[in-house]
């Protein structure tokens, strides 16, 4: 042990005797380890975002949404295609004038009854409306749903219970509050059993949802809403006591007493048109992931037949979109990790070059040690220890720099980063391996020196 302790002390003295050179040698390892840790932190952050989004959109879901904007342009395009194929302008005009009943509850019921691959169907309709309790009023959204909604999106109750069968059949004035709404309206009291006024209707609170973090980027791309800021009521309650857009008549559209904000939307050409869709969304949960694409295609064909071949809806498969996004990010992270690993390789080459130069400078020292009884493996161990010390010190500095970089990326670039102990262990282990691997060749070259020739070297 004394021999090994002496070899270690000699290696340590050699490193500190050339501090500046040792620091420059370790720079490659420092930046390589820092890059690997920060890139792995970005990758884990991206993975967590994807998993959180998958929880929000549910498992094996298909989202069907009405298309209200740009309909006129789409119909004109369809009309142009039809007229060119049949050489008749009347056929294009006829295609443009086709009537579609829009996305409705009948569509949701047909999907539930006909498709055997479907496990749950959740039709939704909602209106922006303030929620009022006592002297408090907050912005919220009233959403009509069925109990399938809570199962599809994995929403759990913090208090109370879901809607009863009677609530859904009779359109009872009950509601379930999102966590944010409950926290803001009921700061010092239990919301269960209290009455909240939403959209001009008093609703009795029967449940409160657990809070859930919602990614802002997912709300637009995947149709995910902020459940914390919503008030949920049975779908039948919305149709019976709020509004049912499927009952709009010609008189209503031409000026009868409805709020235009709820029943009219703006098209891309700047004109307004009637919002004829009874539902805002239908979410379909499929039994098996393998059936997602096929079920989505069948649903699209079914709805086209029911909507007189007017494609006024959009069928999305969020899970497939998320998996594709995850694959893209994985590839991106692999590329970044590979680029970062090159820094470690360059750092290792730097260590080897510096140690080879050190061997050439210290040939006389090597000869003296061999002459007084040092074994060749002692010489190898000394120079290998020097290389490993430089590599490990660079690895430790790189770990600190990598953690700081990850924190700065989160703070200034608004990119989620998660630093895992595994990435730190891997980086530290790699830095040690680099020192041993690239330090072995110079160490062996030093041990192979002839003692007599080394002593004559000036």
Coordinates of C-alpha atoms in Angstrom, one line a residue:
X1 CA 0.0 0.0 0.0
X2 CA 2.9 2.4 0.7
X3 CA 4.2 1.9 -2.8
X4 CA 0.8 2.7 -4.3
X5 CA 0.4 5.7 -2.0
X6 CA 3.8 7.0 -3.0
X7 CA 2.9 6.6 -6.7
X8 CA -0.3 8.5 -6.1
X9 CA 1.5 11.3 -4.4
X10 CA 4.0 11.6 -7.2
X11 CA 1.3 11.7 -9.8
X12 CA -0.5 14.4 -7.8
X13 CA 2.6 16.4 -7.5
X14 CA 3.2 16.2 -11.2
X15 CA -0.4 17.5 -11.9
X16 CA 0.0 20.4 -9.6
X17 CA 3.5 21.2 -10.8
X18 CA 1.9 22.0 -14.2
X19 CA -1.4 23.5 -13.2
X20 CA -2.0 25.6 -16.3
X21 CA -1.2 22.7 -18.6
X22 CA -3.4 20.4 -16.6
X23 CA -6.3 22.8 -16.6
X24 CA -6.1 23.2 -20.4
X25 CA -5.9 19.4 -20.8
X26 CA -9.1 19.0 -18.7
X27 CA -11.1 21.6 -20.7
X28 CA -12.2 19.1 -23.3
X29 CA -13.5 16.8 -20.5
X30 CA -15.2 19.7 -18.7
X31 CA -17.1 20.8 -21.7
X32 CA -17.9 17.3 -22.9
X33 CA -19.3 16.2 -19.6
X34 CA -21.3 19.5 -19.2
X35 CA -22.7 19.1 -22.7
X36 CA -23.8 15.5 -22.0
X37 CA -25.5 16.3 -18.7
X38 CA -27.3 19.4 -20.2
X39 CA -28.4 17.5 -23.3
X40 CA -29.7 14.5 -21.2
X41 CA -31.5 16.9 -19.0
X42 CA -33.2 18.5 -22.0
X43 CA -34.1 15.0 -23.3
X44 CA -35.7 14.0 -20.0
X45 CA -37.6 17.2 -19.8
X46 CA -39.0 16.7 -23.3
X47 CA -40.0 13.1 -22.4
X48 CA -41.8 14.3 -19.3
X49 CA -43.7 16.9 -21.3
X50 CA -44.8 14.2 -23.8
X51 CA -45.9 11.9 -21.1
X52 CA -47.8 14.7 -19.4
X53 CA -49.6 15.5 -22.6
X54 CA -50.4 11.9 -23.2
X55 CA -52.1 11.8 -19.7
X56 CA -54.1 14.9 -20.7
X57 CA -55.3 13.6 -24.0
X58 CA -56.0 10.2 -22.5
X59 CA -55.0 6.8 -23.8
X60 CA -55.9 5.5 -27.3
X61 CA -58.1 8.6 -28.0
X62 CA -59.5 10.0 -31.3
X63 CA -60.6 13.6 -31.2
X64 CA -63.3 14.8 -33.6
X65 CA -63.7 18.6 -33.9
X66 CA -65.9 20.7 -36.2
X67 CA -64.3 22.9 -38.8
X68 CA -65.9 26.3 -38.9
X69 CA -63.2 28.5 -40.4
X70 CA -62.3 28.4 -44.0
X71 CA -65.3 26.3 -45.0
X72 CA -66.1 28.6 -47.9
X73 CA -62.6 28.2 -49.4
X74 CA -62.8 24.4 -48.9
X75 CA -66.2 24.2 -50.6
X76 CA -64.9 26.4 -53.5
X77 CA -62.0 24.0 -53.9
X78 CA -64.3 21.0 -53.9
X79 CA -66.6 22.8 -56.4
X80 CA -63.6 23.5 -58.7
X81 CA -62.5 19.9 -58.6
X82 CA -65.9 18.6 -59.4
X83 CA -66.5 20.9 -62.3
X84 CA -63.1 20.1 -63.9
X85 CA -63.8 16.3 -63.7
X86 CA -67.4 16.5 -65.1
X87 CA -66.9 19.6 -67.3
X88 CA -70.1 21.0 -65.9
X89 CA -70.4 24.2 -63.7
X90 CA -73.8 23.1 -62.4
X91 CA -72.3 20.0 -60.6
X92 CA -69.7 22.2 -58.8
X93 CA -72.5 24.6 -57.7
X94 CA -74.5 21.7 -56.4
X95 CA -71.6 20.3 -54.5
X96 CA -71.0 23.7 -52.9
X97 CA -74.7 23.9 -51.8
X98 CA -74.8 20.6 -49.9
X99 CA -76.2 20.9 -46.4
X100 CA -74.5 19.3 -43.4
X101 CA -76.2 18.9 -40.0
X102 CA -72.8 19.5 -38.4
X103 CA -71.2 17.6 -35.5
X104 CA -74.1 16.5 -33.3
X105 CA -75.0 14.1 -30.5
X106 CA -76.4 11.7 -33.1
X107 CA -72.9 11.3 -34.5
X108 CA -71.5 10.4 -31.0
X109 CA -74.3 7.9 -30.4
X110 CA -73.7 6.3 -33.8
X111 CA -70.0 5.9 -33.2
X112 CA -70.8 4.3 -29.8
X113 CA -73.4 1.9 -31.1
X114 CA -71.8 0.8 -34.4
X115 CA -68.0 0.5 -33.9
X116 CA -67.0 -2.5 -31.8
X117 CA -63.4 -1.2 -31.3
X118 CA -64.7 1.8 -29.2
X119 CA -64.8 1.6 -25.4
X120 CA -65.9 5.2 -24.5
X121 CA -67.4 8.2 -26.4
X122 CA -67.4 11.7 -24.8
X123 CA -69.4 14.4 -26.6
X124 CA -68.7 18.0 -25.4
X125 CA -70.1 21.4 -25.7
X126 CA -69.0 24.5 -23.9
X127 CA -69.5 28.2 -23.4
X128 CA -67.3 30.9 -21.8
X129 CA -69.2 32.2 -18.8
X130 CA -68.3 33.7 -15.4
X131 CA -68.7 31.6 -12.3
X132 CA -70.3 33.5 -9.4
X133 CA -70.5 32.6 -5.8
X134 CA -71.4 35.2 -3.2
X135 CA -69.5 38.3 -4.0
X136 CA -66.9 36.5 -6.0
X137 CA -66.9 36.2 -9.8
X138 CA -64.2 34.6 -12.0
X139 CA -63.8 33.8 -15.6
X140 CA -64.5 30.2 -16.4
X141 CA -65.9 27.9 -19.1
X142 CA -69.0 25.8 -18.6
X143 CA -68.6 22.4 -20.3
X144 CA -71.4 19.9 -20.9
X145 CA -70.0 16.3 -20.6
X146 CA -70.9 12.8 -19.7
X147 CA -69.2 10.6 -17.1
X148 CA -67.2 9.0 -19.8
X149 CA -65.3 12.3 -20.1
X150 CA -63.7 11.9 -16.6
X151 CA -62.6 8.3 -17.4
X152 CA -61.1 9.1 -20.8
X153 CA -58.9 12.0 -19.5
X154 CA -58.0 10.2 -16.2
X155 CA -59.6 13.0 -14.1
X156 CA -60.0 12.0 -10.5
X157 CA -62.3 13.5 -7.9
X158 CA -60.7 15.3 -4.9
X159 CA -64.1 15.7 -3.3
X160 CA -67.7 14.5 -4.0
X161 CA -68.6 12.2 -6.9
X162 CA -69.4 12.1 -10.6
X163 CA -72.9 12.7 -12.1
X164 CA -75.6 10.2 -11.2
X165 CA -77.7 8.5 -13.9
X166 CA -80.6 10.7 -13.0
X167 CA -78.5 13.8 -13.3
X168 CA -77.6 12.9 -16.9
X169 CA -81.0 11.7 -18.0
X170 CA -83.1 14.6 -16.5
X171 CA -80.6 17.4 -17.1
X172 CA -80.3 18.2 -13.4
X173 CA -78.7 21.5 -12.3
X174 CA -75.5 20.0 -10.9
X175 CA -71.9 20.6 -11.6
X176 CA -68.3 19.5 -10.9
X177 CA -65.7 22.2 -10.4
X178 CA -62.2 22.3 -11.7
X179 CA -59.5 22.6 -9.0
X180 CA -58.7 26.2 -9.9
X181 CA -62.4 27.4 -9.9
X182 CA -63.0 25.7 -6.5
X183 CA -59.8 27.2 -5.0
X184 CA -60.7 30.8 -6.1
X185 CA -64.4 30.7 -5.3
X186 CA -64.3 28.7 -2.0
X187 CA -61.3 29.9 -0.2
X188 CA -62.6 29.2 3.3
X189 CA -65.5 26.8 2.8
X190 CA -66.4 23.4 1.5
X191 CA -67.9 23.7 -2.1
X192 CA -69.8 20.4 -2.0
X193 CA -73.6 21.2 -1.8
X194 CA -73.1 24.9 -2.5
X195 CA -74.8 26.6 -5.5
X196 CA -72.7 28.4 -8.2
X197 CA -74.2 30.6 -10.9
X198 CA -72.7 29.9 -14.3
X199 CA -74.1 31.1 -17.6
X200 CA -77.2 32.4 -15.8
X201 CA -78.1 29.1 -14.3
X202 CA -77.6 28.1 -10.6
X203 CA -75.8 24.8 -10.4
X204 CA -75.3 22.7 -7.2
X205 CA -71.7 21.5 -6.7
X206 CA -71.5 17.7 -6.4
X207 CA -67.8 17.2 -7.0
X208 CA -64.4 18.9 -7.2
X209 CA -61.6 17.6 -9.5
X210 CA -58.0 17.1 -8.5
X211 CA -55.6 19.7 -9.8
X212 CA -53.7 18.9 -13.0
X213 CA -50.9 20.7 -14.7
X214 CA -51.7 21.6 -18.4
X215 CA -49.0 22.3 -21.0
X216 CA -49.9 25.5 -22.8
X217 CA -48.5 24.2 -26.1
X218 CA -50.8 21.2 -26.0
X219 CA -54.0 23.2 -25.7
X220 CA -53.9 24.5 -29.2
X221 CA -52.3 21.6 -31.0
X222 CA -54.2 18.7 -29.4
X223 CA -57.4 20.4 -28.3
X224 CA -56.6 20.1 -24.6
X225 CA -58.4 22.5 -22.3
X226 CA -57.4 23.8 -18.9
X227 CA -59.6 21.6 -16.8
X228 CA -58.7 23.5 -13.7
X229 CA -60.5 26.6 -14.9
X230 CA -63.7 24.8 -16.1
X231 CA -67.1 24.0 -14.6
X232 CA -68.6 20.7 -15.8
X233 CA -72.3 19.9 -16.0
X234 CA -74.2 17.1 -17.6
X235 CA -74.5 17.5 -21.4
X236 CA -78.3 17.2 -21.2
X237 CA -78.3 20.1 -18.7
X238 CA -76.5 22.4 -21.3
X239 CA -79.0 21.4 -24.0
X240 CA -82.0 21.8 -21.8
X241 CA -81.2 24.8 -19.6
X242 CA -78.4 26.7 -21.5
X243 CA -78.5 26.4 -25.3
X244 CA -78.9 23.7 -28.0
X245 CA -77.4 24.9 -31.3
X246 CA -79.2 22.1 -33.2
X247 CA -82.5 23.9 -32.5
X248 CA -81.5 27.2 -34.2
X249 CA -84.1 28.2 -36.8
X250 CA -83.9 30.6 -39.8
X251 CA -85.5 33.3 -37.7
X252 CA -82.8 32.9 -35.0
X253 CA -80.0 33.3 -37.6
X254 CA -81.6 36.3 -39.2
X255 CA -81.9 38.2 -36.0
X256 CA -83.8 36.3 -33.3
X257 CA -82.6 36.9 -29.7
X258 CA -79.5 34.8 -29.3
X259 CA -76.0 35.9 -28.4
X260 CA -74.1 36.1 -31.7
X261 CA -70.9 35.3 -29.9
X262 CA -72.1 31.8 -29.3
X263 CA -73.9 31.1 -32.6
X264 CA -71.8 32.9 -35.2
X265 CA -68.2 32.5 -36.1
X266 CA -65.9 34.4 -38.4
X267 CA -64.6 32.7 -41.6
X268 CA -61.3 33.4 -43.2
X269 CA -62.8 35.9 -45.7
X270 CA -64.0 38.1 -42.9
X271 CA -67.7 37.2 -43.1
X272 CA -69.8 35.7 -40.3
X273 CA -71.6 32.4 -40.6
X274 CA -73.9 30.4 -38.4
X275 CA -72.4 28.0 -35.8
X276 CA -74.6 25.0 -36.7
X277 CA -72.6 22.3 -34.9
X278 CA -74.4 21.0 -31.8
X279 CA -71.2 19.8 -30.3
X280 CA -67.7 21.4 -29.9
X281 CA -65.9 18.1 -29.8
X282 CA -66.3 14.3 -29.7
X283 CA -63.6 12.2 -28.0
X284 CA -63.5 8.5 -28.8
X285 CA -61.5 6.1 -26.8
X286 CA -60.4 2.9 -28.6
X287 CA -59.8 -0.5 -26.9
X288 CA -56.4 -1.2 -28.5
X289 CA -53.7 1.1 -29.8
X290 CA -53.3 -1.0 -32.9
X291 CA -56.9 -0.1 -33.9
X292 CA -56.4 3.7 -33.7
X293 CA -55.7 4.4 -37.3
X294 CA -58.3 2.0 -38.7
X295 CA -61.0 3.3 -36.3
X296 CA -60.2 6.9 -37.2
X297 CA -60.5 6.1 -40.9
X298 CA -63.9 4.3 -40.3
X299 CA -65.2 7.3 -38.2
X300 CA -64.2 9.7 -41.0
X301 CA -66.1 7.7 -43.6
X302 CA -69.1 7.3 -41.4
X303 CA -69.3 11.0 -40.6
X304 CA -68.9 11.9 -44.3
X305 CA -72.0 9.8 -45.1
X306 CA -73.9 11.5 -42.3
X307 CA -72.8 15.0 -43.3
X308 CA -73.7 14.7 -47.0
X309 CA -70.1 14.3 -48.0
X310 CA -69.2 17.7 -46.6
X311 CA -66.0 17.4 -44.6
X312 CA -66.8 20.0 -42.0
X313 CA -65.0 18.1 -39.2
X314 CA -61.4 17.1 -38.4
X315 CA -60.4 13.7 -37.1
X316 CA -57.2 13.7 -35.1
X317 CA -55.3 10.9 -33.3
X318 CA -53.4 12.8 -30.5
X319 CA -51.5 9.7 -29.3
X320 CA -50.0 9.0 -32.7
X321 CA -49.1 12.7 -33.0
X322 CA -47.4 12.6 -29.6
X323 CA -45.6 9.4 -30.4
X324 CA -44.3 11.0 -33.6
X325 CA -43.3 14.1 -31.7
X326 CA -41.6 11.9 -29.1
X327 CA -39.7 10.0 -31.9
X328 CA -38.6 13.3 -33.4
X329 CA -37.4 14.6 -30.1
X330 CA -35.6 11.3 -29.3
X331 CA -33.7 11.5 -32.6
X332 CA -32.9 15.1 -31.9
X333 CA -31.6 14.2 -28.4
X334 CA -29.5 11.4 -29.8
X335 CA -27.9 13.7 -32.3
X336 CA -27.2 16.3 -29.6
X337 CA -25.9 13.6 -27.3
X338 CA -23.6 12.3 -30.1
X339 CA -22.3 15.8 -30.7
X340 CA -21.7 16.3 -27.0
X341 CA -19.9 13.0 -26.8
X342 CA -17.5 14.1 -29.5
X343 CA -16.2 16.7 -26.9
X344 CA -15.3 13.9 -24.6
X345 CA -13.5 12.1 -27.4
X346 CA -11.6 15.3 -28.2
X347 CA -10.8 15.8 -24.5
X348 CA -9.5 12.2 -24.3
X349 CA -7.2 12.8 -27.4
X350 CA -6.0 16.0 -25.7
X351 CA -5.1 14.1 -22.5
X352 CA -3.2 11.5 -24.6
X353 CA -1.3 14.2 -26.5
X354 CA -0.3 16.1 -23.4
X355 CA 0.7 12.9 -21.6
X356 CA 2.8 11.8 -24.5
X357 CA 4.5 15.2 -24.5
X358 CA 5.0 14.8 -20.7
X359 CA 6.7 11.5 -21.2
X360 CA 9.1 13.0 -23.6
X361 CA 9.9 15.8 -21.2
X362 CA 10.4 13.4 -18.3
X363 CA 12.6 10.7 -19.9
X364 CA 15.5 11.4 -17.5
X365 CA 13.1 11.1 -14.5
X366 CA 11.8 7.8 -15.8
X367 CA 15.3 6.5 -16.2
X368 CA 16.2 7.5 -12.6
X369 CA 13.2 5.7 -11.2
X370 CA 13.8 2.6 -13.2
X371 CA 17.5 2.6 -12.2
X372 CA 16.7 2.8 -8.4
X373 CA 14.3 -0.1 -8.6
X374 CA 11.0 1.0 -9.9
X375 CA 9.1 -1.6 -11.8
X376 CA 7.7 -1.0 -15.2
X377 CA 4.1 -1.4 -13.9
X378 CA 5.0 1.3 -11.3
X379 CA 5.8 3.7 -14.2
X380 CA 2.6 2.7 -16.0
X381 CA 0.6 3.3 -12.8
X382 CA 2.2 6.7 -12.2
X383 CA 1.4 8.2 -15.6
X384 CA -2.0 6.4 -15.7
X385 CA -2.9 8.0 -12.3
X386 CA -1.9 11.4 -13.6
X387 CA -4.2 11.1 -16.7
X388 CA -7.0 9.8 -14.5
X389 CA -6.7 12.6 -12.0
X390 CA -6.8 15.2 -14.8
X391 CA -9.9 13.4 -16.3
X392 CA -11.7 13.1 -13.0
X393 CA -11.1 16.7 -12.0
X394 CA -12.4 17.7 -15.4
X395 CA -15.4 15.4 -14.9
X396 CA -16.3 17.0 -11.6
X397 CA -16.0 20.5 -13.0
X398 CA -18.0 19.4 -16.0
X399 CA -20.8 18.0 -13.8
X400 CA -21.1 21.4 -11.9
X401 CA -21.1 23.3 -15.2
X402 CA -23.7 20.9 -16.7
X403 CA -26.1 21.3 -13.8
X404 CA -25.7 25.1 -14.0
X405 CA -26.3 25.1 -17.8
X406 CA -29.4 23.0 -17.4
X407 CA -30.8 25.4 -14.8
X408 CA -30.0 28.4 -17.1
X409 CA -31.7 26.7 -20.0
X410 CA -34.9 26.3 -18.0
X411 CA -34.8 29.8 -16.7
X412 CA -33.9 31.8 -19.8
X413 CA -35.0 29.5 -22.7
X414 CA -38.2 28.3 -21.0
X415 CA -37.3 24.7 -21.9
X416 CA -38.0 22.0 -19.2
X417 CA -34.8 20.2 -18.1
X418 CA -34.6 17.3 -15.6
X419 CA -31.3 16.4 -14.3
X420 CA -31.1 12.7 -13.3
X421 CA -28.5 11.1 -10.9
X422 CA -28.0 8.5 -13.6
X423 CA -26.7 11.1 -16.1
X424 CA -24.3 12.4 -13.5
X425 CA -23.0 8.9 -12.7
X426 CA -22.7 8.1 -16.4
X427 CA -20.8 11.3 -17.1
X428 CA -18.4 10.8 -14.1
X429 CA -17.8 7.2 -15.2
X430 CA -17.2 8.2 -18.8
X431 CA -14.7 10.8 -17.7
X432 CA -12.8 8.2 -15.6
X433 CA -12.9 5.8 -18.5
X434 CA -11.5 8.4 -20.9
X435 CA -8.6 9.1 -18.5
X436 CA -7.7 5.4 -18.2
X437 CA -8.2 4.6 -21.9
X438 CA -6.3 7.6 -23.4
X439 CA -3.7 7.6 -20.6
X440 CA -2.7 4.0 -21.0
X441 CA -0.7 4.5 -24.3
X442 CA 1.5 7.3 -22.9
X443 CA 2.0 5.4 -19.7
X444 CA 3.1 2.2 -21.5
X445 CA 5.4 4.3 -23.7
X446 CA 7.0 5.7 -20.5
X447 CA 7.4 2.2 -19.1
X448 CA 9.1 1.0 -22.2
X449 CA 12.0 3.5 -22.0
X450 CA 15.4 2.0 -21.6
X451 CA 16.9 3.1 -18.3
X452 CA 20.4 3.6 -19.7
X453 CA 19.3 5.6 -22.6
X454 CA 16.9 7.6 -20.4
X455 CA 19.8 8.5 -18.0
X456 CA 21.9 9.8 -20.9
X457 CA 19.0 12.0 -22.1
X458 CA 19.4 15.7 -21.5

